mmCIF file of C-alpha atoms in Angstrom:
data_model
loop_
_atom_site.group_PDB
_atom_site.id
_atom_site.type_symbol
_atom_site.label_atom_id
_atom_site.label_comp_id
_atom_site.label_asym_id
_atom_site.label_seq_id
_atom_site.Cartn_x
_atom_site.Cartn_y
_atom_site.Cartn_z
ATOM 1 C CA UNK E 1 -2.248 27.817 -8.026
ATOM 2 C CA UNK E 2 -1.812 24.610 -6.014
ATOM 3 C CA UNK E 3 1.407 24.327 -4.007
ATOM 4 C CA UNK E 4 1.585 20.561 -4.447
ATOM 5 C CA UNK E 5 -0.279 17.466 -5.606
ATOM 6 C CA UNK E 6 -3.661 16.727 -4.070
ATOM 7 C CA UNK E 7 -4.483 13.409 -2.444
ATOM 8 C CA UNK E 8 -6.190 10.824 -4.626
ATOM 9 C CA UNK E 9 -7.531 9.196 -1.456
ATOM 10 C CA UNK E 10 -9.286 12.424 -0.525
ATOM 11 C CA UNK E 11 -10.438 13.082 -4.091
ATOM 12 C CA UNK E 12 -12.489 9.857 -4.348
ATOM 13 C CA UNK E 13 -14.284 10.734 -1.106
ATOM 14 C CA UNK E 14 -15.276 14.347 -1.768
ATOM 15 C CA UNK E 15 -17.688 16.159 -4.079
ATOM 16 C CA UNK E 16 -16.120 17.850 -7.079
ATOM 17 C CA UNK E 17 -17.015 21.483 -7.799
ATOM 18 C CA UNK E 18 -14.923 22.490 -10.809
ATOM 19 C CA UNK E 19 -12.040 20.773 -12.575
ATOM 20 C CA UNK E 20 -9.420 22.016 -15.046
ATOM 21 C CA UNK E 21 -9.114 20.389 -18.458
ATOM 22 C CA UNK E 22 -5.683 18.885 -17.722
ATOM 23 C CA UNK E 23 -5.230 16.267 -14.995
ATOM 24 C CA UNK E 24 -2.336 14.060 -13.943
ATOM 25 C CA UNK E 25 -3.032 10.928 -11.914
ATOM 26 C CA UNK E 26 0.099 9.217 -10.618
ATOM 27 C CA UNK E 27 1.217 6.833 -7.892
ATOM 28 C CA UNK E 28 2.054 3.295 -6.857
ATOM 29 C CA UNK E 29 -1.490 1.908 -6.714
ATOM 30 C CA UNK E 30 -3.138 1.013 -10.034
ATOM 31 C CA UNK E 31 -6.538 0.417 -8.451
ATOM 32 C CA UNK E 32 -6.640 3.819 -6.761
ATOM 33 C CA UNK E 33 -5.593 5.445 -10.036
ATOM 34 C CA UNK E 34 -8.497 3.690 -11.751
ATOM 35 C CA UNK E 35 -10.939 4.906 -9.070
ATOM 36 C CA UNK E 36 -9.717 8.466 -9.593
ATOM 37 C CA UNK E 37 -9.922 8.200 -13.395
ATOM 38 C CA UNK E 38 -13.437 6.799 -13.116
ATOM 39 C CA UNK E 39 -14.513 9.798 -11.056
ATOM 40 C CA UNK E 40 -12.819 12.261 -13.424
ATOM 41 C CA UNK E 41 -14.463 10.587 -16.391
ATOM 42 C CA UNK E 42 -17.902 10.745 -14.778
ATOM 43 C CA UNK E 43 -17.384 14.427 -14.000
ATOM 44 C CA UNK E 44 -16.720 15.266 -17.655
ATOM 45 C CA UNK E 45 -19.015 12.662 -19.212
ATOM 46 C CA UNK E 46 -21.885 12.056 -16.760
ATOM 47 C CA UNK E 47 -24.264 10.480 -19.276
ATOM 48 C CA UNK E 48 -23.784 7.003 -20.735
ATOM 49 C CA UNK E 49 -24.525 8.448 -24.179
ATOM 50 C CA UNK E 50 -21.372 10.544 -23.812
ATOM 51 C CA UNK E 51 -19.093 7.537 -24.214
ATOM 52 C CA UNK E 52 -18.426 8.338 -27.858
ATOM 53 C CA UNK E 53 -16.662 11.495 -26.587
ATOM 54 C CA UNK E 54 -14.120 9.331 -24.769
ATOM 55 C CA UNK E 55 -10.779 8.376 -26.313
ATOM 56 C CA UNK E 56 -8.370 6.049 -24.452
ATOM 57 C CA UNK E 57 -4.774 5.314 -25.446
ATOM 58 C CA UNK E 58 -1.864 3.185 -24.257
ATOM 59 C CA UNK E 59 1.046 5.462 -23.395
ATOM 60 C CA UNK E 60 3.549 2.932 -24.750
ATOM 61 C CA UNK E 61 2.123 3.119 -28.266
ATOM 62 C CA UNK E 62 0.611 6.546 -28.835
ATOM 63 C CA UNK E 63 2.441 9.629 -30.153
ATOM 64 C CA UNK E 64 1.763 13.296 -29.533
ATOM 65 C CA UNK E 65 0.358 14.041 -32.990
ATOM 66 C CA UNK E 66 -2.461 11.554 -32.348
ATOM 67 C CA UNK E 67 -3.288 13.100 -28.980
ATOM 68 C CA UNK E 68 -3.074 16.636 -30.340
ATOM 69 C CA UNK E 69 -5.500 15.766 -33.133
ATOM 70 C CA UNK E 70 -8.015 14.390 -30.622
ATOM 71 C CA UNK E 71 -7.678 17.457 -28.388
ATOM 72 C CA UNK E 72 -8.337 19.861 -31.253
ATOM 73 C CA UNK E 73 -11.346 17.964 -32.606
ATOM 74 C CA UNK E 74 -14.770 19.416 -31.776
ATOM 75 C CA UNK E 75 -17.683 17.002 -31.507
ATOM 76 C CA UNK E 76 -20.584 17.799 -33.821
ATOM 77 C CA UNK E 77 -23.071 15.648 -31.931
ATOM 78 C CA UNK E 78 -22.561 16.494 -28.251
ATOM 79 C CA UNK E 79 -22.098 19.480 -25.993
ATOM 80 C CA UNK E 80 -19.730 17.424 -23.820
ATOM 81 C CA UNK E 81 -15.968 17.846 -24.247
ATOM 82 C CA UNK E 82 -13.823 15.160 -25.809
ATOM 83 C CA UNK E 83 -11.979 13.371 -22.985
ATOM 84 C CA UNK E 84 -8.603 11.899 -23.920
ATOM 85 C CA UNK E 85 -7.043 9.454 -21.452
ATOM 86 C CA UNK E 86 -3.465 8.193 -21.786
ATOM 87 C CA UNK E 87 -2.898 5.216 -19.475
ATOM 88 C CA UNK E 88 0.584 4.010 -18.557
ATOM 89 C CA UNK E 89 1.794 7.415 -19.688
ATOM 90 C CA UNK E 90 5.314 7.326 -18.194
ATOM 91 C CA UNK E 91 7.004 6.735 -21.555
ATOM 92 C CA UNK E 92 4.641 9.121 -23.346
ATOM 93 C CA UNK E 93 5.467 11.954 -20.923
ATOM 94 C CA UNK E 94 9.191 11.247 -21.174
ATOM 95 C CA UNK E 95 9.113 11.359 -24.993
ATOM 96 C CA UNK E 96 6.750 14.331 -25.384
ATOM 97 C CA UNK E 97 7.589 16.562 -22.431
ATOM 98 C CA UNK E 98 8.251 19.571 -24.671
ATOM 99 C CA UNK E 99 4.950 19.223 -26.559
ATOM 100 C CA UNK E 100 3.050 18.845 -23.283
ATOM 101 C CA UNK E 101 4.704 21.974 -21.880
ATOM 102 C CA UNK E 102 3.689 23.980 -24.959
ATOM 103 C CA UNK E 103 0.166 22.550 -24.806
ATOM 104 C CA UNK E 104 -0.213 23.501 -21.142
ATOM 105 C CA UNK E 105 1.258 26.964 -21.598
ATOM 106 C CA UNK E 106 -1.194 27.764 -24.410
ATOM 107 C CA UNK E 107 -4.131 25.547 -23.483
ATOM 108 C CA UNK E 108 -7.533 27.187 -23.546
ATOM 109 C CA UNK E 109 -9.550 24.519 -25.371
ATOM 110 C CA UNK E 110 -12.607 22.781 -24.036
ATOM 111 C CA UNK E 111 -11.337 19.221 -24.539
ATOM 112 C CA UNK E 112 -9.746 17.304 -21.657
ATOM 113 C CA UNK E 113 -6.425 15.456 -21.321
ATOM 114 C CA UNK E 114 -5.959 12.956 -18.473
ATOM 115 C CA UNK E 115 -2.576 11.317 -17.917
ATOM 116 C CA UNK E 116 -2.255 8.221 -15.715
ATOM 117 C CA UNK E 117 1.267 7.122 -14.805
ATOM 118 C CA UNK E 118 3.375 5.607 -12.042
ATOM 119 C CA UNK E 119 6.009 8.354 -11.599
ATOM 120 C CA UNK E 120 5.657 12.129 -11.701
ATOM 121 C CA UNK E 121 8.874 13.987 -10.757
ATOM 122 C CA UNK E 122 7.919 17.230 -9.014
ATOM 123 C CA UNK E 123 11.000 19.237 -10.010
ATOM 124 C CA UNK E 124 10.364 19.527 -13.761
ATOM 125 C CA UNK E 125 8.958 22.502 -15.681
ATOM 126 C CA UNK E 126 6.066 20.301 -16.792
ATOM 127 C CA UNK E 127 5.215 19.393 -13.199
ATOM 128 C CA UNK E 128 5.191 23.061 -12.188
ATOM 129 C CA UNK E 129 3.020 23.976 -15.165
ATOM 130 C CA UNK E 130 0.643 21.130 -14.300
ATOM 131 C CA UNK E 131 0.195 22.515 -10.780
ATOM 132 C CA UNK E 132 -0.399 25.997 -12.173
ATOM 133 C CA UNK E 133 -2.763 25.091 -15.023
ATOM 134 C CA UNK E 134 -4.231 21.727 -14.095
ATOM 135 C CA UNK E 135 -4.860 19.189 -11.356
ATOM 136 C CA UNK E 136 -2.264 16.715 -10.060
ATOM 137 C CA UNK E 137 -3.504 13.801 -7.955
ATOM 138 C CA UNK E 138 -1.160 11.647 -5.876
ATOM 139 C CA UNK E 139 -2.371 8.015 -5.828
ATOM 140 C CA UNK E 140 0.379 6.491 -3.716
ATOM 141 C CA UNK E 141 -1.099 3.982 -1.282
ATOM 142 C CA UNK E 142 1.527 1.606 0.093
ATOM 143 C CA UNK E 143 3.913 4.490 0.855
ATOM 144 C CA UNK E 144 1.414 6.344 3.029
ATOM 145 C CA UNK E 145 1.514 6.229 6.810
ATOM 146 C CA UNK E 146 -0.580 3.563 8.464
ATOM 147 C CA UNK E 147 -2.815 6.029 10.339
ATOM 148 C CA UNK E 148 -3.719 7.778 7.056
ATOM 149 C CA UNK E 149 -4.759 4.493 5.477
ATOM 150 C CA UNK E 150 -6.775 3.469 8.535
ATOM 151 C CA UNK E 151 -8.696 6.762 8.478
ATOM 152 C CA UNK E 152 -9.349 6.360 4.764
ATOM 153 C CA UNK E 153 -10.596 2.773 5.138
ATOM 154 C CA UNK E 154 -13.143 3.886 7.745
ATOM 155 C CA UNK E 155 -14.392 6.706 5.503
ATOM 156 C CA UNK E 156 -14.322 4.709 2.259
ATOM 157 C CA UNK E 157 -16.259 1.835 3.837
ATOM 158 C CA UNK E 158 -19.061 4.247 4.719
ATOM 159 C CA UNK E 159 -18.897 6.284 1.513
ATOM 160 C CA UNK E 160 -18.743 3.421 -0.982
ATOM 161 C CA UNK E 161 -20.295 0.447 0.814
ATOM 162 C CA UNK E 162 -22.433 1.982 3.593
ATOM 163 C CA UNK E 163 -20.463 -0.018 6.159
ATOM 164 C CA UNK E 164 -19.453 1.076 9.655
ATOM 165 C CA UNK E 165 -16.231 -0.014 11.327
ATOM 166 C CA UNK E 166 -14.063 1.532 13.999
ATOM 167 C CA UNK E 167 -10.371 2.344 13.662
ATOM 168 C CA UNK E 168 -9.213 -0.802 15.484
ATOM 169 C CA UNK E 169 -11.078 -3.006 12.999
ATOM 170 C CA UNK E 170 -9.722 -0.954 10.082
ATOM 171 C CA UNK E 171 -6.193 -1.450 11.473
ATOM 172 C CA UNK E 172 -6.848 -5.164 11.661
ATOM 173 C CA UNK E 173 -8.075 -5.252 8.064
ATOM 174 C CA UNK E 174 -5.023 -3.307 6.868
ATOM 175 C CA UNK E 175 -2.685 -5.614 8.784
ATOM 176 C CA UNK E 176 -4.216 -8.774 7.333
ATOM 177 C CA UNK E 177 -4.665 -7.628 3.740
ATOM 178 C CA UNK E 178 -1.721 -5.267 3.403
ATOM 179 C CA UNK E 179 -1.564 -1.726 1.970
ATOM 180 C CA UNK E 180 -3.182 -2.623 -1.366
ATOM 181 C CA UNK E 181 -6.207 -0.491 -2.237
ATOM 182 C CA UNK E 182 -7.884 -3.026 -4.513
ATOM 183 C CA UNK E 183 -7.628 -5.878 -2.010
ATOM 184 C CA UNK E 184 -9.010 -3.716 0.788
ATOM 185 C CA UNK E 185 -11.937 -2.613 -1.366
ATOM 186 C CA UNK E 186 -12.519 -6.237 -2.371
ATOM 187 C CA UNK E 187 -12.776 -7.249 1.290
ATOM 188 C CA UNK E 188 -15.176 -4.376 2.020
ATOM 189 C CA UNK E 189 -17.321 -5.440 -0.951
ATOM 190 C CA UNK E 190 -17.385 -8.958 0.455
ATOM 191 C CA UNK E 191 -18.649 -7.681 3.822
ATOM 192 C CA UNK E 192 -21.246 -5.493 2.105
ATOM 193 C CA UNK E 193 -22.488 -8.568 0.236
ATOM 194 C CA UNK E 194 -23.275 -10.264 3.534
ATOM 195 C CA UNK E 195 -25.948 -7.670 4.238
ATOM 196 C CA UNK E 196 -24.238 -6.462 7.422
ATOM 197 C CA UNK E 197 -23.996 -2.773 8.276
ATOM 198 C CA UNK E 198 -21.239 -3.022 10.886
ATOM 199 C CA UNK E 199 -17.933 -4.888 10.529
ATOM 200 C CA UNK E 200 -16.589 -6.394 13.749
ATOM 201 C CA UNK E 201 -13.139 -7.724 14.623
ATOM 202 C CA UNK E 202 -14.613 -11.230 14.762
ATOM 203 C CA UNK E 203 -15.905 -10.917 11.194
ATOM 204 C CA UNK E 204 -12.527 -9.735 9.945
ATOM 205 C CA UNK E 205 -10.732 -12.600 11.719
ATOM 206 C CA UNK E 206 -13.122 -15.170 10.251
ATOM 207 C CA UNK E 207 -13.414 -13.880 6.705
ATOM 208 C CA UNK E 208 -10.335 -11.841 5.790
ATOM 209 C CA UNK E 209 -6.888 -12.730 4.557
ATOM 210 C CA UNK E 210 -5.404 -15.560 2.558
ATOM 211 C CA UNK E 211 -4.059 -18.841 3.842
ATOM 212 C CA UNK E 212 -0.588 -17.466 3.047
ATOM 213 C CA UNK E 213 -1.093 -14.643 5.565
ATOM 214 C CA UNK E 214 -2.180 -17.153 8.193
ATOM 215 C CA UNK E 215 0.731 -19.449 7.342
ATOM 216 C CA UNK E 216 3.253 -16.650 7.917
ATOM 217 C CA UNK E 217 1.718 -15.891 11.312
ATOM 218 C CA UNK E 218 1.875 -19.605 12.121
ATOM 219 C CA UNK E 219 5.566 -19.693 11.188
ATOM 220 C CA UNK E 220 6.348 -17.015 13.782
ATOM 221 C CA UNK E 221 3.934 -18.257 16.449
ATOM 222 C CA UNK E 222 5.180 -21.834 16.282
ATOM 223 C CA UNK E 223 8.822 -20.770 16.296
ATOM 224 C CA UNK E 224 8.428 -18.572 19.372
ATOM 225 C CA UNK E 225 6.358 -21.257 21.108
ATOM 226 C CA UNK E 226 9.321 -23.631 20.798
ATOM 227 C CA UNK E 227 7.691 -25.748 18.082
ATOM 228 C CA UNK E 228 10.173 -25.493 15.203
ATOM 229 C CA UNK E 229 8.807 -28.627 13.496
ATOM 230 C CA UNK E 230 5.371 -26.960 13.130
ATOM 231 C CA UNK E 231 7.023 -23.788 11.909
ATOM 232 C CA UNK E 232 9.078 -25.658 9.301
ATOM 233 C CA UNK E 233 5.969 -27.477 8.089
ATOM 234 C CA UNK E 234 4.292 -24.114 7.369
ATOM 235 C CA UNK E 235 7.414 -22.930 5.524
ATOM 236 C CA UNK E 236 7.397 -26.062 3.363
ATOM 237 C CA UNK E 237 3.701 -25.480 2.523
ATOM 238 C CA UNK E 238 4.523 -21.941 1.391
ATOM 239 C CA UNK E 239 7.503 -23.147 -0.654
ATOM 240 C CA UNK E 240 5.408 -25.880 -2.275
ATOM 241 C CA UNK E 241 2.814 -23.226 -3.192
ATOM 242 C CA UNK E 242 5.422 -21.300 -5.148
ATOM 243 C CA UNK E 243 6.739 -18.810 -2.592
ATOM 244 C CA UNK E 244 10.521 -18.264 -2.542
ATOM 245 C CA UNK E 245 12.674 -18.291 0.609
ATOM 246 C CA UNK E 246 13.445 -14.587 0.050
ATOM 247 C CA UNK E 247 9.732 -13.852 -0.394
ATOM 248 C CA UNK E 248 8.853 -15.639 2.856
ATOM 249 C CA UNK E 249 11.631 -13.762 4.648
ATOM 250 C CA UNK E 250 10.102 -10.542 3.274
ATOM 251 C CA UNK E 251 6.740 -11.457 4.833
ATOM 252 C CA UNK E 252 8.267 -12.422 8.178
ATOM 253 C CA UNK E 253 10.650 -9.459 8.411
ATOM 254 C CA UNK E 254 8.116 -6.669 9.217
ATOM 255 C CA UNK E 255 6.764 -8.656 12.180
ATOM 256 C CA UNK E 256 10.229 -9.263 13.594
ATOM 257 C CA UNK E 257 11.345 -5.675 12.946
ATOM 258 C CA UNK E 258 8.408 -4.407 15.005
ATOM 259 C CA UNK E 259 9.398 -6.676 17.896
ATOM 260 C CA UNK E 260 12.990 -5.423 17.661
ATOM 261 C CA UNK E 261 11.913 -1.766 17.473
ATOM 262 C CA UNK E 262 9.585 -2.111 20.457
ATOM 263 C CA UNK E 263 12.288 -3.794 22.542
ATOM 264 C CA UNK E 264 14.787 -1.068 21.611
ATOM 265 C CA UNK E 265 12.297 1.629 22.671
ATOM 266 C CA UNK E 266 11.400 -0.183 25.892
ATOM 267 C CA UNK E 267 14.928 -1.052 27.010
ATOM 268 C CA UNK E 268 16.774 2.026 25.722
ATOM 269 C CA UNK E 269 14.366 4.996 25.762
ATOM 270 C CA UNK E 270 15.666 8.047 23.846
ATOM 271 C CA UNK E 271 17.385 10.667 25.950
ATOM 272 C CA UNK E 272 14.881 12.986 27.583
ATOM 273 C CA UNK E 273 11.848 10.829 26.843
ATOM 274 C CA UNK E 274 9.736 9.044 29.438
ATOM 275 C CA UNK E 275 9.800 5.292 29.929
ATOM 276 C CA UNK E 276 6.882 3.532 28.325
ATOM 277 C CA UNK E 277 5.108 0.267 28.945
ATOM 278 C CA UNK E 278 5.787 -2.668 26.660
ATOM 279 C CA UNK E 279 2.406 -2.247 24.949
ATOM 280 C CA UNK E 280 3.103 1.456 24.399
ATOM 281 C CA UNK E 281 6.470 0.572 22.855
ATOM 282 C CA UNK E 282 4.781 -1.947 20.573
ATOM 283 C CA UNK E 283 2.191 0.648 19.501
ATOM 284 C CA UNK E 284 4.976 3.140 18.705
ATOM 285 C CA UNK E 285 6.673 0.430 16.613
ATOM 286 C CA UNK E 286 3.566 0.143 14.460
ATOM 287 C CA UNK E 287 1.685 -2.768 16.028
ATOM 288 C CA UNK E 288 -2.083 -2.202 15.579
ATOM 289 C CA UNK E 289 -4.174 -1.942 18.728
ATOM 290 C CA UNK E 290 -6.032 -5.195 18.222
ATOM 291 C CA UNK E 291 -2.723 -7.115 18.196
ATOM 292 C CA UNK E 292 -0.977 -5.444 21.159
ATOM 293 C CA UNK E 293 -1.725 -8.122 23.752
ATOM 294 C CA UNK E 294 -0.744 -10.992 21.481
ATOM 295 C CA UNK E 295 2.449 -9.221 20.379
ATOM 296 C CA UNK E 296 3.357 -8.482 23.998
ATOM 297 C CA UNK E 297 3.055 -12.193 24.820
ATOM 298 C CA UNK E 298 5.109 -13.059 21.739
ATOM 299 C CA UNK E 299 7.830 -10.603 22.735
ATOM 300 C CA UNK E 300 7.990 -11.872 26.303
ATOM 301 C CA UNK E 301 8.444 -15.429 24.987
ATOM 302 C CA UNK E 302 11.265 -14.253 22.762
ATOM 303 C CA UNK E 303 13.123 -12.460 25.548
ATOM 304 C CA UNK E 304 14.923 -9.144 25.670
ATOM 305 C CA UNK E 305 18.400 -10.142 24.538
ATOM 306 C CA UNK E 306 17.189 -12.285 21.671
ATOM 307 C CA UNK E 307 14.709 -9.595 20.573
ATOM 308 C CA UNK E 308 17.550 -7.081 20.376
ATOM 309 C CA UNK E 309 19.385 -9.457 18.017
ATOM 310 C CA UNK E 310 16.440 -9.786 15.592
ATOM 311 C CA UNK E 311 17.527 -7.013 13.260
ATOM 312 C CA UNK E 312 21.039 -8.440 12.980
ATOM 313 C CA UNK E 313 19.675 -11.928 12.296
ATOM 314 C CA UNK E 314 17.327 -10.574 9.613
ATOM 315 C CA UNK E 315 20.097 -8.614 7.912
ATOM 316 C CA UNK E 316 22.412 -11.624 7.953
ATOM 317 C CA UNK E 317 19.715 -13.892 6.506
ATOM 318 C CA UNK E 318 18.827 -11.341 3.819
ATOM 319 C CA UNK E 319 22.466 -10.791 2.791
ATOM 320 C CA UNK E 320 23.187 -14.535 2.753
ATOM 321 C CA UNK E 321 20.147 -15.278 0.592
ATOM 322 C CA UNK E 322 21.205 -12.562 -1.842
ATOM 323 C CA UNK E 323 24.586 -14.155 -2.389
ATOM 324 C CA UNK E 324 26.887 -12.945 0.365
ATOM 325 C CA UNK E 325 27.679 -16.620 1.063
ATOM 326 C CA UNK E 326 27.180 -19.726 -1.130
ATOM 327 C CA UNK E 327 24.338 -21.106 1.014
ATOM 328 C CA UNK E 328 20.986 -22.571 -0.040
ATOM 329 C CA UNK E 329 18.391 -19.821 0.746
ATOM 330 C CA UNK E 330 15.981 -22.482 1.989
ATOM 331 C CA UNK E 331 18.504 -23.605 4.637
ATOM 332 C CA UNK E 332 19.061 -19.982 5.680
ATOM 333 C CA UNK E 333 15.319 -19.511 6.251
ATOM 334 C CA UNK E 334 14.985 -22.795 8.141
ATOM 335 C CA UNK E 335 17.941 -21.960 10.365
ATOM 336 C CA UNK E 336 16.468 -18.555 11.217
ATOM 337 C CA UNK E 337 13.217 -20.192 12.318
ATOM 338 C CA UNK E 338 15.017 -22.793 14.424
ATOM 339 C CA UNK E 339 17.151 -20.094 16.075
ATOM 340 C CA UNK E 340 14.016 -18.104 16.936
ATOM 341 C CA UNK E 341 12.524 -21.058 18.758
ATOM 342 C CA UNK E 342 15.541 -22.556 20.551
ATOM 343 C CA UNK E 343 17.044 -20.745 23.513
ATOM 344 C CA UNK E 344 19.898 -23.249 23.627
ATOM 345 C CA UNK E 345 21.435 -21.722 20.512
ATOM 346 C CA UNK E 346 22.063 -18.521 22.481
ATOM 347 C CA UNK E 347 22.557 -19.246 26.201
ATOM 348 C CA UNK E 348 21.178 -16.488 28.410
ATOM 349 C CA UNK E 349 19.323 -14.803 25.589
ATOM 350 C CA UNK E 350 15.897 -15.679 26.934
ATOM 351 C CA UNK E 351 15.973 -13.337 29.917
ATOM 352 C CA UNK E 352 12.459 -11.993 30.517
ATOM 353 C CA UNK E 353 11.553 -8.628 29.042
#
């Protein structure tokens, strides 16, 4: 009996020996769930002629009696099992938890039930039965730690696309694209289509990311370089393209939080811990290796005192945009950018790191 869910990331990379006839695939990443379902389906139905043994249902529309009928039907024309997939099964599981528990407790049939859903609470009787009798695969992606995703990108690139890249390049790719499995795989497919076997940092810089990603970087870079007019121009481009002030703040916030966290670690090391260099503090705050030098320069331009105020400024901007004060969110965002770039707003706050 498994003690907990298995990793969907690991599942798509490894050979499958034997699988139970009940599987749950859950998590925050639809694309990863689809990759897992594709592999499960191929395990049970390896031949293209087996497709008539496959039944797929929308969890918002189907009822248990329909699923039960499919699971108890024996195919007269194939030795393969009937594979029943319920996608978007959150509502289905909620409505038919009792029937699923009875099915699992008594299940000994040869047909297969696969449930794909976003949430799978671990403390229910059904969840415990699923671990005991079946296979539960966790397909969270965005919630995983950065180092796990970097390791997976390196392995997946080789496994799926026959591409080689080192961890620093994988970090760079993750930083530019974001923790979205489908977008990362799309970028790897694009590199594979170029006929290259090795992905370099230069290739990622030239070919990866959207203009929105670049625009957000330009907002920060221009602000900290004392060029608020350039920074505001980039903000207006993003707004004209349909982004909201709160959405732009959400893209800027992780960059500024890392600068604040690194400054906090550098200036006020935890009791009993050694002092670290500024680059070490940035790495601990989650800055990828390829960006350490640039982020160090950015932080030194910002200054220690102002960097320590970043979190407060972000919280104030976020609360104001969400209605704490009757202020136009666009003006709040513009003011934040101007404050970042003008030392005169906060005399003495530009002391060197």
